[in-house]
Short mmCIF file of C-alpha atoms in Angstrom, two decimals:
data_model
loop_
_atom_site.label_atom_id
_atom_site.label_comp_id
_atom_site.label_asym_id
_atom_site.label_seq_id
_atom_site.Cartn_x
_atom_site.Cartn_y
_atom_site.Cartn_z
CA MET V 1 -0.04 0.12 -0.13
CA ALA V 2 2.62 2.48 0.97
CA THR V 3 4.55 1.62 -2.37
CA HIS V 4 1.52 2.33 -4.32
CA VAL V 5 1.04 5.69 -2.54
CA ASN V 6 4.62 6.45 -3.30
CA LEU V 7 4.08 5.74 -6.98
CA LEU V 8 1.03 7.98 -6.87
CA THR V 9 2.91 10.94 -5.40
CA LEU V 10 5.70 10.39 -7.78
CA PHE V 11 3.26 10.45 -11.07
CA SER V 12 1.66 13.47 -9.62
CA VAL V 13 4.95 15.33 -9.46
CA LEU V 14 5.95 14.29 -12.81
CA ALA V 15 2.67 15.41 -14.12
CA LEU V 16 3.20 18.91 -12.58
CA LEU V 17 6.83 19.04 -13.78
CA PHE V 18 5.75 18.33 -17.54
CA SER V 19 2.50 20.23 -17.48
CA SER V 20 1.51 20.87 -21.06
CA SER V 21 0.47 24.35 -20.70
CA HIS V 22 0.53 27.41 -18.82
CA GLY V 23 -2.95 26.72 -17.28
CA GLN V 24 -5.06 29.67 -16.37
CA LEU V 25 -2.89 32.82 -15.66
CA SER V 26 -3.76 34.81 -12.56
CA THR V 27 -2.76 38.31 -11.47
CA ASN V 28 -2.20 36.78 -7.82
CA PHE V 29 -0.52 33.49 -8.62
CA TYR V 30 2.31 34.29 -6.43
CA SER V 31 0.50 36.23 -3.60
CA THR V 32 1.15 33.53 -1.04
CA THR V 33 4.29 31.38 -2.41
CA CYS V 34 6.33 34.55 -3.38
CA PRO V 35 4.83 37.54 -2.24
CA SER V 36 8.24 39.55 -2.52
CA LEU V 37 8.30 38.84 -6.09
CA PRO V 38 7.14 42.06 -7.43
CA ILE V 39 9.31 44.11 -5.13
CA ILE V 40 12.60 42.06 -6.10
CA VAL V 41 11.90 42.55 -9.83
CA ARG V 42 11.06 46.11 -9.79
CA ARG V 43 14.11 46.84 -7.58
CA ALA V 44 16.45 44.86 -9.91
CA MET V 45 15.16 46.53 -13.13
CA ALA V 46 15.68 50.03 -11.66
CA GLN V 47 19.16 49.12 -10.68
CA ALA V 48 19.81 47.80 -14.02
CA LEU V 49 18.45 50.91 -15.87
CA ARG V 50 20.96 52.95 -13.98
CA SER V 51 23.88 51.16 -15.36
CA ASP V 52 22.39 50.33 -18.64
CA SER V 53 19.67 52.76 -20.32
CA ARG V 54 19.15 50.33 -23.12
CA ILE V 55 17.84 47.35 -20.76
CA ALA V 56 14.12 48.18 -20.89
CA ALA V 57 14.14 48.08 -24.60
CA SER V 58 16.37 45.05 -24.78
CA PHE V 59 13.87 43.24 -22.21
CA LEU V 60 10.91 44.23 -24.49
CA ARG V 61 12.62 42.73 -27.42
CA LEU V 62 13.29 39.80 -25.44
CA PHE V 63 9.83 39.20 -24.55
CA PHE V 64 8.53 39.72 -27.97
CA HIS V 65 11.07 37.17 -29.50
CA ASP V 66 10.51 34.65 -26.85
CA CYS V 67 6.64 35.10 -27.04
CA PHE V 68 6.49 34.99 -30.56
CA VAL V 69 8.37 31.61 -30.76
CA ASN V 70 5.97 28.78 -29.29
CA GLY V 71 4.42 30.99 -26.78
CA CYS V 72 5.90 32.94 -23.48
CA ASP V 73 8.01 30.17 -22.24
CA ALA V 74 11.43 31.35 -21.64
CA SER V 75 12.60 29.49 -24.49
CA ILE V 76 14.79 32.18 -25.51
CA MET V 77 16.83 31.98 -22.31
CA LEU V 78 18.27 28.43 -22.94
CA ASP V 79 22.02 28.23 -23.78
CA ASP V 80 23.25 26.07 -26.61
CA THR V 81 25.05 22.89 -25.41
CA THR V 82 26.97 20.13 -27.19
CA THR V 83 23.56 18.42 -27.47
CA PHE V 84 21.17 21.23 -27.85
CA THR V 85 20.58 24.14 -30.07
CA GLY V 86 18.48 26.97 -28.75
CA GLU V 87 17.11 30.29 -30.17
CA LYS V 88 19.94 32.56 -28.84
CA ASN V 89 21.90 32.11 -32.16
CA ALA V 90 18.96 32.29 -34.44
CA GLY V 91 19.36 35.29 -36.91
CA PRO V 92 17.11 37.41 -35.32
CA ASN V 93 18.88 37.05 -31.84
CA ALA V 94 22.47 36.15 -32.58
CA GLY V 95 24.70 39.05 -31.10
CA THR V 96 21.74 41.24 -30.68
CA ALA V 97 19.43 39.49 -27.86
CA ARG V 98 20.67 40.88 -24.60
CA GLY V 99 19.66 41.50 -20.96
CA PHE V 100 20.50 37.82 -19.92
CA GLU V 101 22.75 38.66 -17.17
CA VAL V 102 20.11 40.77 -15.61
CA ILE V 103 17.71 37.84 -15.80
CA ASP V 104 20.25 35.87 -14.11
CA THR V 105 20.46 38.58 -11.31
CA ILE V 106 16.86 38.59 -10.93
CA LYS V 107 16.35 34.82 -10.84
CA SER V 108 19.08 34.44 -8.40
CA GLN V 109 17.46 36.91 -6.02
CA VAL V 110 13.94 35.36 -6.37
CA GLU V 111 15.31 32.00 -5.83
CA ALA V 112 16.78 33.40 -2.41
CA SER V 113 13.53 34.58 -1.46
CA CYS V 114 11.46 31.51 -2.61
CA SER V 115 13.09 28.66 -4.13
CA GLY V 116 11.61 26.54 -7.01
CA VAL V 117 8.63 28.61 -7.32
CA VAL V 118 8.73 31.41 -9.93
CA SER V 119 9.14 30.72 -13.47
CA CYS V 120 11.75 32.54 -15.83
CA ALA V 121 8.91 33.40 -18.18
CA ASP V 122 7.14 35.32 -15.38
CA ILE V 123 10.26 36.96 -14.37
CA LEU V 124 10.84 38.40 -18.07
CA ALA V 125 7.04 39.40 -18.16
CA LEU V 126 7.44 41.34 -14.85
CA ALA V 127 10.62 42.83 -15.88
CA THR V 128 9.49 43.85 -18.92
CA ARG V 129 6.43 45.61 -17.72
CA ASP V 130 8.76 47.42 -15.04
CA GLY V 131 11.18 48.68 -17.42
CA VAL V 132 8.47 50.37 -19.61
CA VAL V 133 7.20 51.93 -16.59
CA LEU V 134 10.65 53.09 -15.32
CA GLN V 135 11.10 54.85 -18.69
CA GLY V 136 7.68 56.60 -18.79
CA GLY V 137 5.28 54.13 -19.88
CA ARG V 138 1.86 53.20 -18.29
CA SER V 139 1.64 50.12 -16.11
CA TRP V 140 -0.50 47.13 -16.61
CA THR V 141 -1.38 44.29 -14.58
CA VAL V 142 0.68 41.06 -15.52
CA PRO V 143 -1.15 37.81 -15.25
CA LEU V 144 1.36 35.19 -13.92
CA GLY V 145 1.62 31.39 -13.90
CA ARG V 146 3.66 30.71 -16.98
CA ARG V 147 6.19 27.63 -16.90
CA ASP V 148 9.35 27.30 -18.69
CA ALA V 149 9.95 25.27 -21.69
CA ARG V 150 12.50 22.43 -21.89
CA THR V 151 12.89 22.80 -25.42
CA ALA V 152 13.44 25.64 -27.93
CA SER V 153 13.45 25.97 -31.87
CA GLN V 154 15.79 27.94 -33.78
CA SER V 155 13.98 27.22 -36.96
CA ALA V 156 10.88 29.00 -35.66
CA ALA V 157 12.73 31.89 -34.30
CA ASN V 158 14.42 32.25 -37.93
CA ASN V 159 11.13 31.85 -39.65
CA GLU V 160 8.34 33.46 -37.58
CA LEU V 161 9.99 36.82 -36.18
CA PRO V 162 9.44 39.80 -38.57
CA GLY V 163 12.69 41.23 -39.54
CA PRO V 164 13.69 45.12 -40.08
CA ALA V 165 13.11 45.05 -43.79
CA SER V 166 9.75 43.55 -43.23
CA SER V 167 6.84 45.40 -45.71
CA LEU V 168 3.60 46.25 -43.97
CA GLN V 169 2.04 43.18 -45.37
CA ASP V 170 4.82 40.99 -43.83
CA LEU V 171 4.03 42.58 -40.39
CA ILE V 172 0.46 42.29 -40.56
CA ASP V 173 0.66 38.64 -41.83
CA SER V 174 3.42 37.72 -39.00
CA PHE V 175 1.07 39.22 -36.36
CA ASP V 176 -2.18 37.68 -37.64
CA LYS V 177 -0.59 34.23 -37.39
CA LYS V 178 -0.08 34.95 -33.56
CA GLY V 179 -3.69 36.35 -33.25
CA PHE V 180 -3.14 39.88 -33.37
CA ASN V 181 -4.72 42.34 -35.90
CA ALA V 182 -3.06 45.24 -37.70
CA ALA V 183 -4.03 47.86 -35.07
CA GLU V 184 -2.55 45.75 -32.28
CA MET V 185 0.70 45.24 -34.60
CA THR V 186 0.82 48.94 -34.97
CA VAL V 187 0.62 49.85 -31.42
CA LEU V 188 3.08 47.14 -30.34
CA SER V 189 5.64 48.55 -32.90
CA GLY V 190 5.63 51.73 -30.62
CA SER V 191 8.05 49.56 -28.39
CA HIS V 192 10.68 51.01 -30.87
CA THR V 193 10.14 54.42 -28.82
CA ILE V 194 13.00 53.10 -26.82
CA GLY V 195 16.28 51.33 -27.84
CA GLN V 196 18.66 51.15 -30.53
CA ALA V 197 19.40 49.25 -34.01
CA GLY V 198 22.68 48.67 -35.66
CA CYS V 199 23.57 49.89 -38.96
CA GLU V 200 23.04 46.80 -40.94
CA ASN V 201 19.36 47.04 -40.30
CA PHE V 202 18.81 50.44 -41.57
CA ARG V 203 21.67 51.08 -44.24
CA ASP V 204 19.34 50.30 -47.18
CA ARG V 205 16.96 52.90 -45.83
CA ILE V 206 19.21 55.73 -45.38
CA TYR V 207 21.01 55.28 -48.55
CA ASN V 208 18.37 54.02 -50.82
CA GLN V 209 14.77 54.90 -49.84
CA ALA V 210 12.80 57.87 -50.95
CA ASN V 211 10.34 58.09 -47.96
CA ILE V 212 12.83 59.52 -45.43
CA ASN V 213 13.54 62.93 -43.96
CA PRO V 214 16.68 64.12 -46.11
CA ALA V 215 18.12 65.83 -42.96
CA PHE V 216 17.31 62.71 -41.00
CA ALA V 217 19.25 60.33 -43.38
CA THR V 218 22.33 62.70 -43.51
CA THR V 219 22.45 62.22 -39.74
CA ARG V 220 22.09 58.60 -39.91
CA ARG V 221 24.75 58.23 -42.56
CA ALA V 222 27.44 59.87 -40.36
CA ASN V 223 27.56 56.60 -38.35
CA CYS V 224 26.71 54.03 -40.81
CA PRO V 225 29.03 53.42 -43.87
CA SER V 226 27.33 52.57 -47.10
CA THR V 227 29.59 49.64 -47.51
CA SER V 228 28.16 46.23 -46.39
CA GLY V 229 30.07 45.07 -43.81
CA SER V 230 31.41 48.25 -42.47
CA GLY V 231 30.24 49.37 -39.33
CA ASP V 232 27.32 46.98 -39.10
CA ARG V 233 26.99 47.07 -35.79
CA ASN V 234 27.22 50.72 -35.08
CA LEU V 235 24.09 51.82 -33.07
CA ALA V 236 21.65 54.50 -33.67
CA PRO V 237 18.32 55.38 -31.58
CA LEU V 238 15.03 53.95 -33.03
CA ASP V 239 13.43 57.13 -31.66
CA ILE V 240 15.85 60.18 -32.59
CA ARG V 241 14.21 62.53 -30.26
CA THR V 242 13.68 60.63 -26.83
CA PRO V 243 15.37 57.33 -27.29
CA THR V 244 15.19 56.47 -23.30
CA ARG V 245 11.58 57.56 -22.94
CA PHE V 246 8.64 55.71 -23.58
CA GLU V 247 5.78 57.98 -25.34
CA ASN V 248 4.45 58.54 -28.74
CA THR V 249 7.39 60.47 -30.30
CA TYR V 250 8.05 57.33 -32.27
CA PHE V 251 4.58 57.63 -34.18
CA GLN V 252 5.73 61.49 -34.63
CA ASN V 253 8.93 60.45 -36.35
CA LEU V 254 6.86 58.21 -38.80
CA VAL V 255 4.58 61.24 -39.57
CA ALA V 256 7.65 63.24 -40.10
CA GLN V 257 9.32 60.40 -42.16
CA ARG V 258 11.98 59.70 -39.65
CA GLY V 259 11.49 56.04 -38.93
CA LEU V 260 14.75 54.27 -38.65
CA LEU V 261 13.95 50.95 -39.97
CA ASN V 262 11.82 50.17 -42.88
CA SER V 263 9.35 47.87 -40.95
CA ASP V 264 9.07 51.24 -38.79
CA GLN V 265 8.28 53.59 -41.70
CA VAL V 266 6.12 51.17 -43.59
CA LEU V 267 3.47 51.92 -41.10
CA PHE V 268 3.02 55.60 -42.46
CA ASN V 269 3.48 55.14 -46.02
CA ASN V 270 0.01 55.78 -47.74
CA GLY V 271 -1.03 52.34 -46.26
CA SER V 272 -3.84 51.09 -44.05
CA GLN V 273 -2.33 51.90 -40.92
CA ASP V 274 -1.61 55.84 -41.59
CA ALA V 275 -4.56 57.07 -39.63
CA LEU V 276 -4.04 55.10 -36.68
CA VAL V 277 -0.14 56.20 -36.63
CA ARG V 278 -1.46 59.77 -37.00
CA THR V 279 -3.75 59.38 -34.01
CA TYR V 280 -1.08 57.95 -31.69
CA SER V 281 1.20 60.67 -32.70
CA GLN V 282 -1.27 63.12 -31.70
CA ASN V 283 -2.55 61.26 -28.50
CA ASN V 284 0.15 59.87 -25.88
CA GLY V 285 -2.47 58.69 -23.57
CA ARG V 286 -4.23 56.64 -26.20
CA PHE V 287 -1.01 54.95 -27.32
CA LEU V 288 0.02 54.02 -23.87
CA ALA V 289 -3.32 52.58 -22.96
CA ASP V 290 -3.45 50.49 -26.21
CA PHE V 291 0.10 49.36 -25.79
CA ALA V 292 -0.54 48.14 -22.27
CA ALA V 293 -3.53 46.06 -23.44
CA ALA V 294 -1.64 44.88 -26.28
CA MET V 295 0.96 43.47 -24.07
CA VAL V 296 -1.15 41.73 -21.90
CA LYS V 297 -2.48 39.86 -24.87
CA MET V 298 1.08 38.94 -25.83
CA GLY V 299 1.79 37.71 -22.46
CA ASN V 300 -1.16 35.28 -22.98
CA LEU V 301 0.66 33.57 -25.88
CA SER V 302 1.18 30.07 -24.72
CA PRO V 303 3.16 27.10 -25.43
CA ALA V 304 1.56 24.38 -27.69
CA ALA V 305 -0.12 21.59 -26.23
CA GLY V 306 2.12 18.76 -25.16
CA THR V 307 5.25 21.04 -24.55
CA GLU V 308 7.03 19.77 -21.47
CA THR V 309 7.42 22.55 -19.11
CA GLU V 310 8.93 23.05 -15.61
CA ILE V 311 9.98 25.70 -13.30
CA ARG V 312 13.80 26.31 -14.06
CA ARG V 313 16.12 26.95 -11.30
CA ASN V 314 18.63 28.41 -13.66
CA CYS V 315 17.14 30.35 -16.58
CA ARG V 316 19.84 29.39 -18.92
CA ARG V 317 19.35 25.61 -18.72
CA THR V 318 16.87 22.96 -18.03
CA ASN V 319 16.66 21.14 -14.54
#
C-alpha cells in the first residue's frame, strides 16, 4: 500500500513537472508562495537601468522574441550545449538579444527568497513591464503562472519573427498568425520608442529609400557607412528625439518620415495604418493605454499543447 501511494505521489510530481500548458494565468498567482516577487523584480530593473539605459528596450525585445516563438515560455533564455541548439543564435537574436545577465541576477534574488516557485517566463514578463514603466510608460497588470519550456526552436525563431526589412503586409501577416490584428501590430511597434538598432538593419533605408527625411538620412549616414560589412553594429536610436523615454514620439517620427527601420516607416507610407499612426502621434494617452492592453495579450501566448514545461532553477538551462 505504501509503495502504491509513493508511486501515485511520484506520478503527480512528474505530471506537474511536465505540464503541457500554462493553465489559467492569474494576477495573484504568487501572492502566497512568493509575495516579495514584484518588489524584487522592480528593484532589480531600476538598478539595471541606472547602469544601462538600453535594458528596458532589450527586455521588451526579449519578451517579444520569446512569446512569438512557441509562446511565452522562456525558451529564448536557454544556452546552446553540445547536444542542444536553442534560439539565442537564430538570425534575429545572434549578437543582438541581450539582458540575460540581468535575468540571471533577478532569478538568483528570487530563488533566494522563494526557491523553485517562480518561472523565468514570469520574471521576464514582470521585468519587461517594469522597464517600460520606469522609462515613462503606463503600467499594466501582468497575469502570472507561466512555466518554462524544456525545449527551444531555432528554426521557428528564424522563420516566425518579422525583420527590419519587413513590408507592411509582412508585418500584418506575421502578427495575424499569432492572433493579433493590424492595429495591435501597429501599437506594439511603438515599443521602438526606446532602444537602438545596428547600422546593418537600416543601411538600405538611409541610402536607398525615398520616403525618408533628407536631414534625418544625413544624420544617420554619419555613423553608418554605405559599404556592407563596414560598421554593421554601429548603433543608432530607434527614436531620434527621446530614445530612453517611453512615449508617442515614435509615431511623430513616422509622420515626419524619420522612422529608422523600413519596418517602422511602412506603418506610415500611404497604407492602411496611416490614420492610426497619426492618432497615436497626437494622443500619447491613447498609445500608452492601447500598448498596455496589447502587451497583456502578448503575454497570454502559450506553448503548444504537449510542450514539456517546468520551473527552471537556472534560466539558462533545464533542470
